[in-house]
Amino acid sequence: MTNLAQARNEQIESYLTGLDGALRGVGREERDEILREIRTHILDSLPDNPEAGVETVLRALGAPERLAEQYQTEFLLTQASRSFSPWLLLSTAWRWAHTGIRGFAVFMVAMVGYTMALGFLVTVLLKPFLPNRIGLWVGHGNFVFGATSQGSGVHDVLGSLYIPVTMLLAFGTAVGTTHALRWLMRTRRRPAR
Amino acid sequence: MAGNNNGERGQHWEAQLRKGCLEMAILSSLWTGRLYGLEILRRLANKSHLEVAEGTVYPILARLKAEGLLQSEWVEAEAGHPRKYYWLTASGRRRAQEMAEAWNDFSASLAVLVGPVLKGK
């Protein structure tokens, strides 16, 4: 093996090692498949660039970390779009948010939806301890769902129904957000580069 | 200065448009038969002038396969090394057709709108 060929092989191996390390979170079998395909791509591309050499081919592929990030985003989006786990949906939306405006918008939907559901749940838990502060307060043109200060001329229209109604609202908001996120991830376009 | 900004925005818009069409372009490139990654990249460049970053296509191929739109197989070459060939599954063909039809309708309706703009060149 000539020195030139050896140096070329070392560059390829170094790139693939970097890619392997950056593909954390992707299963071993899928990772090996990715590395094999990228190695084939590099070897196939070399004859097109005999003068430019391996640097040009590797540069065209992008940094290993960047390439790995695209794989992870694609895999996670596919996985999350089939999942009902709010945690997986939220963490995937967070990763997607780093890749473009659409991802960011989806992350905001996730944040607003799940925060609202959590907020409803917190008021349900507080209701037994603060019965005169938590409710659906109406009066004098005011409409407050949740906590309000006493003596502001408003009255609680739900009373004892507050807990079941708010539990339903929390559940409905969480389920609605989950379905919206699954739909947005299924119908996504490729994340912007 | 403003002219430069407009030019940059125009290029950015065109780049986003091309990226948005990438999934349809990849599925369409496989309509006539099986291809491996580099062949897909070359077909995109030759047939549609879609000069996409090489590292962008492989993660999309992996996802389209995970979604059941593509199937793949390593094939030994007579000379050289094995290559991973992709082809459309039945649902991949359906998706490609739906996308092509939607694209056709969309571009036809927009052509009416942009026609006068082009004539004013």
Coordinates of N, CA and C in Angstrom, one line a residue, chain A residues 36-182:
Chain A
R36 N -21.6 1.5 6.9 CA -21.3 0.7 5.7 C -21.7 1.5 4.5
E37 N -22.9 2.1 4.5 CA -23.4 2.8 3.4 C -22.6 4.1 3.1
I38 N -22.2 4.8 4.2 CA -21.4 6.0 4.0 C -20.0 5.6 3.5
R39 N -19.4 4.5 4.0 CA -18.1 4.0 3.5 C -18.2 3.8 2.0
T40 N -19.3 3.1 1.5 CA -19.5 2.8 0.1 C -19.6 4.1 -0.7
H41 N -20.3 5.0 -0.1 CA -20.5 6.3 -0.8 C -19.1 7.0 -1.0
I42 N -18.3 7.0 0.0 CA -17.0 7.6 -0.1 C -16.1 6.9 -1.2
L43 N -16.1 5.6 -1.1 CA -15.3 4.8 -2.1 C -15.8 5.0 -3.5
D44 N -17.1 5.1 -3.6 CA -17.7 5.3 -5.0 C -17.4 6.7 -5.5
S45 N -17.4 7.6 -4.6 CA -17.2 9.0 -5.0 C -15.7 9.3 -5.4
L46 N -14.8 8.6 -4.9 CA -13.4 8.9 -5.1 C -13.0 8.9 -6.5
P47 N -13.4 8.0 -7.4 CA -13.0 8.0 -8.8 C -13.4 9.3 -9.5
D48 N -14.5 9.9 -9.0 CA -15.0 11.2 -9.6 C -14.1 12.3 -9.3
N49 N -13.3 12.2 -8.2 CA -12.5 13.3 -7.7 C -11.0 12.9 -7.6
P50 N -10.4 12.3 -8.6 CA -9.1 11.7 -8.4 C -8.1 12.8 -8.0
E51 N -8.3 14.0 -8.5 CA -7.3 15.1 -8.1 C -7.6 15.7 -6.8
A52 N -8.9 16.0 -6.6 CA -9.3 16.7 -5.4 C -9.1 15.8 -4.2
G53 N -9.3 14.5 -4.3 CA -9.0 13.6 -3.3 C -10.1 13.4 -2.2
V54 N -9.8 12.7 -1.2 CA -10.7 12.3 -0.2 C -11.3 13.5 0.6
E55 N -10.5 14.6 0.8 CA -11.0 15.7 1.5 C -12.2 16.3 0.9
T56 N -12.3 16.4 -0.4 CA -13.4 17.0 -1.1 C -14.7 16.1 -0.9
V57 N -14.5 14.8 -1.0 CA -15.6 13.8 -0.8 C -16.1 14.0 0.6
L58 N -15.3 14.0 1.6 CA -15.7 14.1 3.0 C -16.3 15.5 3.3
R59 N -15.8 16.5 2.7 CA -16.4 17.8 2.9 C -17.8 17.9 2.3
A60 N -18.0 17.2 1.2 CA -19.3 17.2 0.5 C -20.3 16.5 1.4
L61 N -19.9 15.5 2.2 CA -20.8 14.8 3.1 C -21.1 15.6 4.3
G62 N -20.3 16.5 4.6 CA -20.5 17.4 5.8 C -19.8 16.8 7.0
A63 N -19.6 17.6 8.1 CA -19.0 17.1 9.3 C -19.7 15.9 9.8
P64 N -19.0 14.9 10.4 CA -19.6 13.7 11.0 C -20.7 14.0 12.0
E65 N -20.5 15.0 12.8 CA -21.5 15.4 13.8 C -22.8 15.9 13.2
R66 N -22.6 16.7 12.1 CA -23.7 17.2 11.4 C -24.5 16.1 10.7
L67 N -23.8 15.2 10.1 CA -24.5 14.1 9.4 C -25.2 13.2 10.4
A68 N -24.5 13.0 11.5 CA -25.2 12.1 12.6 C -26.4 12.8 13.1
E69 N -26.4 14.1 13.2 CA -27.5 14.9 13.7 C -28.7 14.7 12.8
Q70 N -28.4 14.7 11.5 CA -29.5 14.6 10.5 C -30.2 13.2 10.6
Y71 N -29.3 12.2 10.8 CA -29.8 10.8 11.0 C -30.6 10.7 12.2
Q72 N -30.1 11.3 13.3 CA -30.8 11.2 14.6 C -32.2 11.9 14.5
T73 N -32.2 13.0 13.9 CA -33.5 13.7 13.8 C -34.5 12.9 13.0
E74 N -34.0 12.4 11.8 CA -34.9 11.6 11.0 C -35.4 10.3 11.7
F75 N -34.5 9.6 12.4 CA -34.9 8.4 13.2 C -35.9 8.8 14.3
L76 N -35.5 9.8 15.1 CA -36.4 10.2 16.2 C -37.7 10.7 15.8
L77 N -37.8 11.4 14.7 CA -39.1 11.9 14.2 C -40.0 10.7 13.8
T78 N -39.4 9.7 13.1 CA -40.2 8.6 12.7 C -40.7 7.8 13.9
Q79 N -39.8 7.7 14.9 CA -40.1 6.9 16.1 C -41.2 7.7 16.9
A80 N -41.0 9.0 17.1 CA -41.9 9.8 17.9 C -43.3 9.9 17.2
S81 N -43.3 9.9 15.9 CA -44.6 10.1 15.2 C -45.5 8.9 15.4
R82 N -44.9 7.8 15.9 CA -45.7 6.5 16.2 C -45.9 6.4 17.7
S83 N -45.3 7.3 18.5 CA -45.4 7.1 19.9 C -46.5 8.0 20.6
F84 N -46.9 7.5 21.8 CA -47.8 8.3 22.6 C -47.2 8.9 23.8
S85 N -45.8 8.8 23.9 CA -45.1 9.2 25.1 C -44.9 10.8 25.0
P86 N -45.5 11.5 25.9 CA -45.3 13.0 25.8 C -43.8 13.3 26.0
W87 N -43.0 12.5 26.7 CA -41.6 12.8 26.9 C -40.9 12.7 25.6
L88 N -41.1 11.6 24.9 CA -40.4 11.4 23.6 C -40.8 12.4 22.6
L89 N -42.1 12.8 22.6 CA -42.6 13.8 21.6 C -42.0 15.1 21.9
L90 N -41.9 15.5 23.2 CA -41.4 16.8 23.6 C -39.9 16.8 23.3
S91 N -39.1 15.8 23.6 CA -37.7 15.8 23.4 C -37.4 15.8 21.9
T92 N -38.2 15.1 21.1 CA -38.0 15.1 19.7 C -38.3 16.5 19.1
A93 N -39.4 17.1 19.6 CA -39.7 18.4 19.1 C -38.6 19.4 19.5
W94 N -38.0 19.2 20.6 CA -36.9 20.1 21.1 C -35.7 19.9 20.1
R95 N -35.4 18.7 19.7 CA -34.3 18.4 18.8 C -34.6 19.0 17.4
W96 N -35.9 18.8 17.0 CA -36.3 19.3 15.7 C -36.3 20.9 15.7
A97 N -36.6 21.5 16.8 CA -36.6 23.0 16.9 C -35.2 23.6 16.5
H98 N -34.2 22.8 16.7 CA -32.8 23.3 16.4 C -32.6 23.3 14.9
T99 N -33.4 22.7 14.1 CA -33.1 22.5 12.7 C -33.9 23.5 11.8
G100 N -34.9 24.2 12.3 CA -35.6 25.2 11.4 C -36.9 25.7 12.1
I101 N -37.5 26.6 11.3 CA -38.7 27.3 11.9 C -39.8 26.4 12.1
R102 N -40.1 25.4 11.2 CA -41.2 24.5 11.4 C -41.0 23.6 12.7
G103 N -39.8 23.2 12.9 CA -39.4 22.5 14.1 C -39.7 23.3 15.3
F104 N -39.3 24.5 15.3 CA -39.5 25.4 16.4 C -41.0 25.6 16.7
A105 N -41.8 25.8 15.6 CA -43.2 26.0 15.8 C -43.8 24.7 16.4
V106 N -43.4 23.5 16.0 CA -43.9 22.3 16.6 C -43.5 22.2 18.1
F107 N -42.3 22.6 18.4 CA -41.9 22.6 19.8 C -42.7 23.5 20.6
M108 N -43.1 24.7 20.1 CA -44.0 25.6 20.8 C -45.3 25.0 21.0
V109 N -45.9 24.3 20.0 CA -47.2 23.6 20.2 C -47.1 22.6 21.4
A110 N -45.9 21.9 21.4 CA -45.7 20.9 22.4 C -45.6 21.6 23.8
M111 N -44.9 22.6 23.9 CA -44.7 23.3 25.2 C -46.0 23.9 25.7
V112 N -46.7 24.6 24.8 CA -48.0 25.3 25.2 C -49.0 24.2 25.6
G113 N -49.2 23.1 24.8 CA -50.1 22.1 25.1 C -49.9 21.4 26.4
Y114 N -48.6 20.9 26.5 CA -48.4 20.1 27.8 C -48.3 21.0 29.0
T115 N -47.9 22.3 28.8 CA -47.9 23.2 30.0 C -49.3 23.4 30.5
M116 N -50.2 23.6 29.5 CA -51.6 23.9 29.9 C -52.2 22.7 30.6
A117 N -51.9 21.5 30.1 CA -52.4 20.2 30.7 C -51.9 20.1 32.1
L118 N -50.6 20.4 32.3 CA -50.0 20.3 33.6 C -50.5 21.4 34.5
G119 N -50.8 22.6 34.0 CA -51.4 23.7 34.8 C -52.8 23.3 35.3
F120 N -53.6 22.7 34.4 CA -54.9 22.2 34.9 C -54.8 21.2 36.0
L121 N -53.8 20.3 35.8 CA -53.6 19.2 36.8 C -53.2 19.8 38.2
V122 N -52.3 20.8 38.1 CA -51.8 21.4 39.4 C -53.0 22.1 40.1
T123 N -53.9 22.7 39.4 CA -55.1 23.4 40.1 C -56.0 22.3 40.7
V124 N -56.1 21.1 40.0 CA -56.9 20.1 40.6 C -56.3 19.6 41.9
L125 N -55.0 19.5 41.9 CA -54.3 19.0 43.1 C -54.5 20.0 44.3
L126 N -54.5 21.3 43.9 CA -54.6 22.4 44.9 C -56.0 22.6 45.4
K127 N -57.0 22.2 44.6 CA -58.4 22.6 44.9 C -58.8 22.1 46.4
P128 N -58.5 20.9 46.8 CA -58.9 20.5 48.1 C -58.2 21.3 49.2
F129 N -57.1 21.8 49.0 CA -56.4 22.6 50.0 C -56.8 24.1 50.0
L130 N -57.1 24.6 48.8 CA -57.5 26.0 48.7 C -58.9 26.1 48.0
P131 N -59.9 25.6 48.6 CA -61.2 25.5 47.9 C -61.8 26.9 47.6
N132 N -61.4 27.9 48.4 CA -61.9 29.3 48.1 C -61.0 30.1 47.2
R133 N -60.0 29.5 46.7 CA -59.1 30.2 45.8 C -59.0 29.6 44.4
I134 N -59.3 28.3 44.3 CA -59.2 27.6 43.0 C -60.7 27.4 42.5
G135 N -60.9 27.7 41.3 CA -62.2 27.5 40.7 C -62.3 28.2 39.3
L136 N -63.6 28.2 38.8 CA -63.8 28.9 37.5 C -64.6 30.2 38.0
W137 N -63.8 31.3 38.0 CA -64.3 32.5 38.6 C -64.9 33.4 37.6
V138 N -66.2 33.8 37.8 CA -66.9 34.7 36.8 C -67.5 35.9 37.6
G139 N -67.5 37.0 37.0 CA -68.2 38.2 37.6 C -67.5 39.5 37.3
H140 N -68.3 40.5 37.2 CA -67.8 41.9 36.9 C -66.9 41.9 35.6
G141 N -67.3 41.1 34.6 CA -66.5 41.1 33.4 C -65.2 40.3 33.5
N142 N -65.1 39.6 34.6 CA -63.8 38.8 34.8 C -64.1 37.3 34.6
F143 N -63.1 36.6 34.0 CA -63.3 35.2 33.8 C -61.9 34.6 34.1
V144 N -61.8 33.9 35.2 CA -60.5 33.3 35.6 C -60.7 31.8 35.8
F145 N -59.8 31.1 35.1 CA -59.8 29.6 35.4 C -58.6 29.3 36.2
G146 N -58.8 28.8 37.4 CA -57.7 28.4 38.3 C -57.7 29.2 39.6
A147 N -56.6 29.8 39.9 CA -56.5 30.5 41.2 C -56.8 32.0 41.0
T148 N -57.5 32.6 42.0 CA -57.8 34.0 42.0 C -57.8 34.5 43.5
S149 N -57.7 35.8 43.6 CA -57.7 36.3 45.0 C -59.2 36.4 45.5
Q150 N -59.4 36.3 46.8 CA -60.7 36.3 47.3 C -61.2 37.7 47.3
G151 N -62.6 37.8 47.4 CA -63.2 39.1 47.7 C -63.1 40.1 46.5
S152 N -62.9 39.6 45.3 CA -62.8 40.5 44.1 C -64.2 40.6 43.4
G153 N -65.2 40.1 44.1 CA -66.6 40.2 43.5 C -66.9 39.2 42.4
V154 N -66.1 38.1 42.4 CA -66.4 37.0 41.5 C -66.9 35.8 42.2
H155 N -67.6 34.9 41.5 CA -68.0 33.7 42.2 C -67.6 32.5 41.3
D156 N -67.5 31.3 42.0 CA -67.1 30.1 41.4 C -68.3 29.4 40.8
V157 N -68.3 29.3 39.4 CA -69.5 28.7 38.8 C -69.5 27.2 38.7
L158 N -68.3 26.6 39.0 CA -68.2 25.1 38.9 C -68.4 24.4 40.2
G159 N -68.0 25.1 41.3 CA -68.1 24.5 42.6 C -67.5 23.1 42.7
S160 N -68.3 22.1 43.2 CA -67.7 20.8 43.4 C -67.4 20.1 42.0
L161 N -67.9 20.7 41.0 CA -67.6 20.0 39.6 C -66.3 20.4 39.1
Y162 N -65.6 21.3 39.8 CA -64.3 21.8 39.3 C -63.3 20.7 39.1
I163 N -63.2 19.8 40.1 CA -62.2 18.7 39.9 C -62.4 17.8 38.7
P164 N -63.7 17.2 38.6 CA -63.9 16.3 37.4 C -63.8 17.1 36.1
V165 N -64.3 18.3 36.0 CA -64.3 19.1 34.8 C -62.8 19.4 34.4
T166 N -62.0 19.8 35.4 CA -60.6 20.2 35.1 C -59.8 19.0 34.8
M167 N -60.1 17.9 35.4 CA -59.4 16.6 35.1 C -59.6 16.3 33.7
L168 N -60.9 16.4 33.2 CA -61.2 16.1 31.8 C -60.5 17.0 30.9
L169 N -60.4 18.3 31.3 CA -59.8 19.3 30.5 C -58.3 19.0 30.3
A170 N -57.6 18.6 31.5 CA -56.2 18.3 31.5 C -56.0 17.1 30.6
F171 N -56.8 16.1 30.7 CA -56.7 14.9 29.9 C -56.9 15.2 28.4
G172 N -57.9 16.0 28.1 CA -58.2 16.3 26.8 C -57.1 17.1 26.1
T173 N -56.6 18.1 26.9 CA -55.5 18.9 26.3 C -54.2 18.1 26.1
A174 N -53.9 17.2 27.0 CA -52.7 16.3 26.8 C -52.9 15.4 25.6
V175 N -54.1 14.8 25.5 CA -54.3 13.9 24.4 C -54.4 14.6 23.1
G176 N -55.0 15.8 23.1 CA -55.1 16.6 21.9 C -53.7 17.1 21.4
T177 N -52.8 17.5 22.4 CA -51.5 17.9 22.0 C -50.7 16.7 21.5
T178 N -50.8 15.5 22.1 CA -50.1 14.3 21.7 C -50.5 14.0 20.2
H179 N -51.8 14.0 19.9 CA -52.3 13.7 18.6 C -51.8 14.7 17.6
A180 N -51.8 16.0 18.0 CA -51.4 17.1 17.1 C -49.9 16.9 16.8
L181 N -49.1 16.6 17.8 CA -47.7 16.4 17.6 C -47.4 15.2 16.7
R182 N -48.1 14.1 16.9 CA -47.9 12.9 16.1 C -48.3 13.2 14.6

